[in-house]
Amino acid sequence: MAIISYIEAVTMALREEMERDSNVFILGEDVGKKGGVFKATEGLYEQFGEARVLDTPLAESAIAGVAIGASMAGKRPVAEMQFADFIMPAVNQIISEAARIRYRSNNDWHCPIVIRAPYGGGIHGALYHSQSVEAIFANQPGLKIVMPSTPYDVKGLLKAAIRDEDPVLFFEHKKAYRSIKGEVPDDDYVLPIGKADVKRKGEDLTVITYGLSVHFALQAAEKLAQDGIQAEVVDLRTVYPIDKETIIESASKTGKVLLVTEDNKEGSVMSEVAAIIAEHCLFDLDAPINRLAGPDVPAMPYALPMEKYFMMSPEKVEKAMRDLAEF
Amino acid sequence: MAIISYIEAVTMALREEMERDSNVFILGEDVGKKGGVFKATEGLYEQFGEARVLDTPLAESAIAGVAIGASMAGKRPVAEMQFADFIMPAVNQIISEAARIRYRSNNDWHCPIVIRAPYGGGIHGALYHSQSVEAIFANQPGLKIVMPSTPYDVKGLLKAAIRDEDPVLFFEHKKAYRSIKGEVPDDDYVLPIGKADVKRKGEDLTVITYGLSVHFALQAAEKLAQDGIQAEVVDLRTVYPIDKETIIESASKTGKVLLVTEDNKEGSVMSEVAAIIAEHCLFDLDAPINRLAGPDVPAMPYALPMEKYFMMSPEKVEKAMRDLAEF
Amino acid sequence: MDQKHKQAGLTDETVIQMYEMMLLTRRLDERMWLLNRSGKIPFVVSGQGQEAAQIGAAFALNRDEDYLLPYYRDFGAVLAFGMTVKELMLSAFAKAEDPNSGGRQMPGHFGQRKNRIVTGSSPVTTQVPHAAGIALAAKMDQKPIVSLVTFGEGSSNQGDFHEGANFAGVHQLPVIFLCENNQYAISVPYTKQVAAKNISDRAVGYGMPGFTIDGNDPIAVYQCVKNAADRARRGEGPTLIETITCRLTPHTSDDDDRAYRTADEVKKAKELDPLLSFRTYVKEAGLLTEEREQQLEQEILHIINEATDYAEQAPYASPESSLQHVYADTKGGE
Amino acid sequence: MDQKHKQAGLTDETVIQMYEMMLLTRRLDERMWLLNRSGKIPFVVSGQGQEAAQIGAAFALNRDEDYLLPYYRDFGAVLAFGMTVKELMLSAFAKAEDPNSGGRQMPGHFGQRKNRIVTGSSPVTTQVPHAAGIALAAKMDQKPIVSLVTFGEGSSNQGDFHEGANFAGVHQLPVIFLCENNQYAISVPYTKQVAAKNISDRAVGYGMPGFTIDGNDPIAVYQCVKNAADRARRGEGPTLIETITCRLTPHTSDDDDRAYRTADEVKKAKELDPLLSFRTYVKEAGLLTEEREQQLEQEILHIINEATDYAEQAPYASPESSLQHVYADTKGGE
Ligand SMILES: Cc1ncc(C[n+]2csc(CCOP(=O)(O)OP(=O)(O)O)c2C)c(N)n1
Ligand SMILES: Cc1ncc(C[n+]2csc(CCOP(=O)(O)OP(=O)(O)O)c2C)c(N)n1
Ligand SMILES: [Mg+2]
Ligand SMILES: [Mg+2]
């Protein structure tokens, strides 16, 4: 089992799925010769050729729409949006079309596409290369939204997404691409979409989060452990539709819940998590449900001091966890 | 003070604002000669002429984008999306542009536009003429989202929206257009954007909702009152950014909260309301926070039995209120 | 000299089939309005005036292999692709057996996998990139398949038209873009939608040929679409075809077109009704006798009556079935 | 015979101003790369190779009244519209005084209200409908104002290009659409972006004139944009102009273009560098002496040095100021 980076796990999953199933193909801006602006598709153009690794015109609605069409004709397209921020022109195709095709046709047609996009901040990308966009889609039945935190999860979940019979948005944290490494089996495996993963067991409080912040929470949990406080860390992995069971179980057990997202606070996926807990675990709670999130400003600024002010960090998570533990 | 319909209040507000300020103009599909598919702009083309009531090409991203451009040059555009469902092609212009112009330019530029759109179900409109789309935008700082319930509120809030210095999405419930009537002063008045309105005072439980469902809640509240249960009905009016204070005050007071939306349940604006209450009023609650919403299926089907199954109704609200009161 | 349809490569049998299908389409459409006006069905959107374009185009394809991505007026095209009158009636009545959506979508939102009629939605023009995607799949699989996508001229102003057409142009995909230009987008006349003389003027910007033809002439449409399909199958890429027609009805049963166009304008358009001119053609060609015509009307009446009765009596989907088919594994009740 | 610039209606003074501005733009751009490579600024996007198009276009406008909607390479255009080198350096260093965004946006995201440089974002082509909107406002107010909007050829494949251009065509708005065609969208060459021979082929589809011109010739660009502006002010509507250029640098400082284009290709393009040919032109026209050239380089060096020092030492906006200016009434801390 090799230790590889988060982005290498993306490439590995893509390669293996393309080897396994000749219907899988990739399309997006600069995914071919250049191998993607982040190099997620590096080497695939060389291995599978131009016909299966398509450089598209600069037009996201077409990227999504063409993928949808191809999927209805039996293909398994994996579309790349160069940055999650640039998924906006494709919202109509994703929400009005991909999410509704099975339902509106009464199960006659379906749309097995994956849309991959790098999201998240901390890389000096400013307003339009740092955003978390999941909340825009996290109220659209018919879609699934996967946001993995580790290379192991990346590989297993991306493979699952490609094999899924329904459209999956697969958001990869771009700051995790090279900074997060981990063991990844060479074997074929899939992980279940729709299931959260308890990344750390604990009895004293629960942190629920996803993506890069999972690592912040794990780091903070280790620090708290030195002081005898055992935090449970729940990695949502799929942020829509959300895994209620795991949330309810952990919240009921510890009675203290911190929800962490890098997105703006109001209307984030963490609002839904809070609502679920408030609906199901009210009498098990020992403290208010606490949300730690980005401020409610449009997006992360470019200048370092402002970016840091906005961006989630291990320190911010640790502080919030300690406050909650002491409540 | 005349009794007029919800849609007449829309027209009245538009007319008065156009008379008051020559920079106000309307653009959209079929808003001119036809007066809009719902007749919201009826008579305005005749009164103000073609230059101020523009029939646009069938292209929502241009409608939003042109409005944005005109607003940056000093105009006060009121754009109509023919149905809220068709706002999707304009999401990039609304989220990436309108919402971010002031922030990204460090207050140098701003974007005072209003985008009106009829939303909501119960009119046999099927998947694409029945949707509630607010949740897609209800996590975008820079935007304001107004969803009035009564003719009085429509007039005061639409005027406020047109005079607002920032972009406002103004969603009108199409089933309310002709079914809801009420007293509306002939005078000029504005209502504050960002403030919820307590439509009925009560001590025993709180219903928080908006749009057409406000009326369902009020009807149900009258029935409960006959049995001595006094429900407070909070009309959010602005669903983003949300009025935390009013929510917290009412929830703390009654200790029992029912949240009602016609939208799908997971990821609706009611998730945010639940999160706010769970964060601020936990120890005042006597019952779990209860959400009553549409099922998590893409959108309302066409056939009457299925539409009714999905659609909110006074009966559904009443039942949920009674269950909560008895908790 | 050969008759026009023979020059176009159409046999007598086929041309009369085309006429029969046009007549069927029109009569079905008329019945839908009657049902609507008598309160039996809530909504009608219709293709009256555009049948020649739809049927001419559909007949030019391989209706056993090619894909159709229709828009809401394309009753003629979907009938030609194998959807039945009964099925369309089931959709009009929103009944469970409706193959398009099981009563979930409004009429005119076609879809039927077995006939390769691709499911459509209400937001206009989203189907255009889908057609490119289907053609891309065909190209990848080296199958000689063509996709035909239709849309109104107003809808050709949506970004998705541009992006889909450009994609097909770059990858030289076997797509036929058929714009049914009926001069109006609801109430907005052509001159307020587009400044170009013709929608087909846009083809050059996508590196494909563009044609503007008489949409009231099914044989001209057949010929033009046939050429485009042949080109597409030879790997020579997409084509943009614009058929000039007129919408003979209001936009839908919810519209009153007197607010924005004169009775005179509609009257003039009705004189160009493709059903009339095509009837004249097949009669003059000696392919339709007076008796056969009578008989045909009877047959069609019978089909439509039967379909109406069946659909009216058919059951709705159960309320709870609303919960089904969100995902592959949604059983309902989740 | 008159010299080329005189034929185009340019005085000696103006043409030399244009040259000076081109040189300034280039030297500033080069400095930014140095600053980036030495780790002083995190990011550069540059306009090297496109200055002639930008400056030729900007000079053809009324820079006291018209609006500019630039894209990220338009350093030449924004300098011509009145943004200063110091201001651009403040943006490169992301400092509080940056007039574009106060350090909130990446460099190349221009905006300055007092100079009517309209704030821009990263998602490409959103500015195109804005330009139509500004022109619509001008038309409504009967002001003789033109808006000039620029974008890359890759970006002309976005839906917003189509929708914005169509809107301007229908309403005959005073907009100039300037496509800076540098043959690549990051790594994707023209042939994989567009099947049309020229981007200007798209103009006819919007009922406007379209031109493809040599983007290395500032006088040709001036002339073409001037004609378009004159037409626009006469109420004759929009124009689409495509300038053929080459991107002489990688896409940005984050890109390595050796993965997708040969050194030879870039070398050849550099032989056509508009700065070189324009220098030759002004020299041959007797407008630039050897001494003046030396002096000019010194002046420019001085301006850039001063701006760099100033910007490097200028303060950042405070972290908490991130909370400001979400809405008109957001004071921060809310
Ligand atoms: C994206 C979108 N915006 C608006 C509508 C509402 N609408 C339905 S049909 C129509 C006009 C379409 O005109 P055209 O494309 O010319 O087709 P026609 O109805 O004339 O056949 C409009 C505006 C829609 N369905 N989708
Ligand atoms: C909507 C959107 N998608 C993707 C990107 C990422 N991106 C930035 S520049 C660029 C290429 C632009 O090419 P072109 O329009 O030709 O302009 P050039 O950079 O060549 O001047 C891409 C894909 C973006 N900024 N916006
Ligand atoms: Mg039309
Ligand atoms: Mg380019």
Tab-separated table of N, CA and C in Angstrom, chain A residues 110-163:
chain	number	residue	atom	x	y	z
A	110	HIS	N	-31.984	7.841	-17.326
A	110	HIS	CA	-31.214	8.256	-16.165
A	110	HIS	C	-29.895	8.844	-16.621
A	111	CYS	N	-29.155	9.374	-15.694
A	111	CYS	CA	-28.067	10.265	-16.046
A	111	CYS	C	-26.838	10.016	-15.168
A	112	PRO	N	-26.082	8.974	-15.495
A	112	PRO	CA	-24.935	8.635	-14.650
A	112	PRO	C	-23.691	9.451	-15.001
A	113	ILE	N	-23.663	10.671	-14.551
A	113	ILE	CA	-22.479	11.504	-14.787
A	113	ILE	C	-21.793	11.839	-13.465
A	114	VAL	N	-20.511	12.125	-13.567
A	114	VAL	CA	-19.783	12.676	-12.427
A	114	VAL	C	-19.280	14.049	-12.855
A	115	ILE	N	-19.454	15.025	-11.996
A	115	ILE	CA	-18.831	16.331	-12.232
A	115	ILE	C	-17.838	16.571	-11.110
A	116	ARG	N	-16.561	16.594	-11.472
A	116	ARG	CA	-15.504	16.846	-10.498
A	116	ARG	C	-15.171	18.334	-10.510
A	117	ALA	N	-14.877	18.877	-9.332
A	117	ALA	CA	-14.436	20.274	-9.307
A	117	ALA	C	-13.616	20.535	-8.056
A	118	PRO	N	-12.478	21.213	-8.226
A	118	PRO	CA	-11.700	21.629	-7.061
A	118	PRO	C	-12.350	22.836	-6.387
A	119	TYR	N	-12.496	22.772	-5.078
A	119	TYR	CA	-13.140	23.857	-4.339
A	119	TYR	C	-12.244	24.232	-3.169
A	120	GLY	N	-12.623	25.264	-2.463
A	120	GLY	CA	-12.015	25.569	-1.171
A	120	GLY	C	-10.871	26.552	-1.255
A	121	GLY	N	-10.541	27.081	-0.080
A	121	GLY	CA	-9.591	28.185	-0.003
A	121	GLY	C	-8.282	27.843	0.668
A	122	GLY	N	-7.587	28.926	0.944
A	122	GLY	CA	-6.294	28.773	1.586
A	122	GLY	C	-5.167	28.661	0.589
A	123	ILE	N	-5.469	28.922	-0.680
A	123	ILE	CA	-4.417	28.818	-1.686
A	123	ILE	C	-4.241	30.147	-2.409
A	124	HIS	N	-4.711	31.212	-1.768
A	124	HIS	CA	-4.486	32.521	-2.337
A	124	HIS	C	-5.212	32.672	-3.665
A	125	GLY	N	-6.404	32.182	-3.696
A	125	GLY	CA	-7.151	32.176	-4.949
A	125	GLY	C	-8.184	33.287	-5.049
A	126	ALA	N	-8.343	34.024	-3.974
A	126	ALA	CA	-9.289	35.144	-3.957
A	126	ALA	C	-10.728	34.690	-4.163
A	127	LEU	N	-11.579	35.674	-4.414
A	127	LEU	CA	-13.021	35.425	-4.414
A	127	LEU	C	-13.465	34.271	-5.307
A	128	TYR	N	-12.825	34.133	-6.458
A	128	TYR	CA	-13.370	33.226	-7.456
A	128	TYR	C	-12.543	31.970	-7.675
A	129	HIS	N	-11.615	31.715	-6.773
A	129	HIS	CA	-10.886	30.452	-6.868
A	129	HIS	C	-10.764	29.831	-5.479
A	130	SER	N	-11.717	30.132	-4.618
A	130	SER	CA	-11.643	29.672	-3.233
A	130	SER	C	-12.963	29.169	-2.700
A	131	GLN	N	-14.005	29.285	-3.489
A	131	GLN	CA	-15.331	29.101	-2.914
A	131	GLN	C	-15.699	27.652	-2.624
A	132	SER	N	-16.545	27.534	-1.633
A	132	SER	CA	-17.282	26.303	-1.362
A	132	SER	C	-18.659	26.512	-1.980
A	133	VAL	N	-19.029	25.684	-2.924
A	133	VAL	CA	-20.279	25.936	-3.641
A	133	VAL	C	-21.353	24.888	-3.351
A	134	GLU	N	-21.041	23.967	-2.433
A	134	GLU	CA	-21.942	22.833	-2.244
A	134	GLU	C	-23.350	23.228	-1.823
A	135	ALA	N	-23.474	24.306	-1.047
A	135	ALA	CA	-24.805	24.652	-0.535
A	135	ALA	C	-25.780	24.997	-1.657
A	136	ILE	N	-25.252	25.476	-2.774
A	136	ILE	CA	-26.117	25.805	-3.912
A	136	ILE	C	-26.858	24.565	-4.413
A	137	PHE	N	-26.191	23.428	-4.287
A	137	PHE	CA	-26.760	22.194	-4.835
A	137	PHE	C	-27.363	21.279	-3.775
A	138	ALA	N	-27.128	21.628	-2.497
A	138	ALA	CA	-27.467	20.693	-1.427
A	138	ALA	C	-28.935	20.775	-1.019
A	139	ASN	N	-29.772	21.113	-1.959
A	139	ASN	CA	-31.213	21.002	-1.725
A	139	ASN	C	-31.891	20.556	-3.002
A	140	GLN	N	-31.176	19.733	-3.760
A	140	GLN	CA	-31.697	19.295	-5.051
A	140	GLN	C	-31.781	17.779	-5.105
A	141	PRO	N	-32.918	17.234	-4.713
A	141	PRO	CA	-33.079	15.785	-4.783
A	141	PRO	C	-32.796	15.299	-6.204
A	142	GLY	N	-32.110	14.195	-6.309
A	142	GLY	CA	-31.677	13.690	-7.611
A	142	GLY	C	-30.172	13.814	-7.741
A	143	LEU	N	-29.595	14.776	-7.036
A	143	LEU	CA	-28.136	14.926	-7.011
A	143	LEU	C	-27.552	14.245	-5.795
A	144	LYS	N	-26.289	13.850	-5.921
A	144	LYS	CA	-25.501	13.436	-4.767
A	144	LYS	C	-24.250	14.318	-4.751
A	145	ILE	N	-23.840	14.711	-3.568
A	145	ILE	CA	-22.661	15.575	-3.465
A	145	ILE	C	-21.650	14.931	-2.528
A	146	VAL	N	-20.502	14.614	-3.085
A	146	VAL	CA	-19.450	13.930	-2.331
A	146	VAL	C	-18.278	14.883	-2.142
A	147	MET	N	-17.763	14.955	-0.919
A	147	MET	CA	-16.634	15.841	-0.628
A	147	MET	C	-15.656	15.126	0.296
A	148	PRO	N	-14.726	14.391	-0.291
A	148	PRO	CA	-13.854	13.523	0.499
A	148	PRO	C	-12.739	14.302	1.193
A	149	SER	N	-12.200	13.691	2.226
A	149	SER	CA	-11.139	14.354	2.996
A	149	SER	C	-9.776	13.692	2.857
A	150	THR	N	-9.733	12.415	2.564
A	150	THR	CA	-8.438	11.709	2.540
A	150	THR	C	-8.215	11.030	1.190
A	151	PRO	N	-6.967	10.742	0.858
A	151	PRO	CA	-6.696	10.027	-0.389
A	151	PRO	C	-7.440	8.690	-0.460
A	152	TYR	N	-7.511	8.008	0.659
A	152	TYR	CA	-8.228	6.723	0.672
A	152	TYR	C	-9.692	6.924	0.295
A	153	ASP	N	-10.298	7.910	0.902
A	153	ASP	CA	-11.704	8.187	0.602
A	153	ASP	C	-11.878	8.682	-0.828
A	154	VAL	N	-10.932	9.490	-1.275
A	154	VAL	CA	-11.007	9.996	-2.648
A	154	VAL	C	-11.124	8.833	-3.620
A	155	LYS	N	-10.206	7.889	-3.488
A	155	LYS	CA	-10.207	6.794	-4.462
A	155	LYS	C	-11.500	5.986	-4.386
A	156	GLY	N	-11.865	5.597	-3.196
A	156	GLY	CA	-13.051	4.749	-3.050
A	156	GLY	C	-14.342	5.456	-3.429
A	157	LEU	N	-14.407	6.718	-3.133
A	157	LEU	CA	-15.645	7.454	-3.427
A	157	LEU	C	-15.726	7.903	-4.883
A	158	LEU	N	-14.591	8.226	-5.475
A	158	LEU	CA	-14.636	8.623	-6.884
A	158	LEU	C	-14.999	7.421	-7.750
A	159	LYS	N	-14.477	6.277	-7.383
A	159	LYS	CA	-14.878	5.070	-8.112
A	159	LYS	C	-16.362	4.794	-7.934
A	160	ALA	N	-16.818	4.949	-6.728
A	160	ALA	CA	-18.258	4.743	-6.483
A	160	ALA	C	-19.078	5.743	-7.285
A	161	ALA	N	-18.600	6.977	-7.348
A	161	ALA	CA	-19.333	8.015	-8.085
A	161	ALA	C	-19.431	7.650	-9.560
A	162	ILE	N	-18.315	7.178	-10.118
A	162	ILE	CA	-18.305	6.841	-11.545
A	162	ILE	C	-19.231	5.657	-11.828
A	163	ARG	N	-19.346	4.764	-10.864
A	163	ARG	CA	-20.228	3.601	-11.074
A	163	ARG	C	-21.668	3.877	-10.669
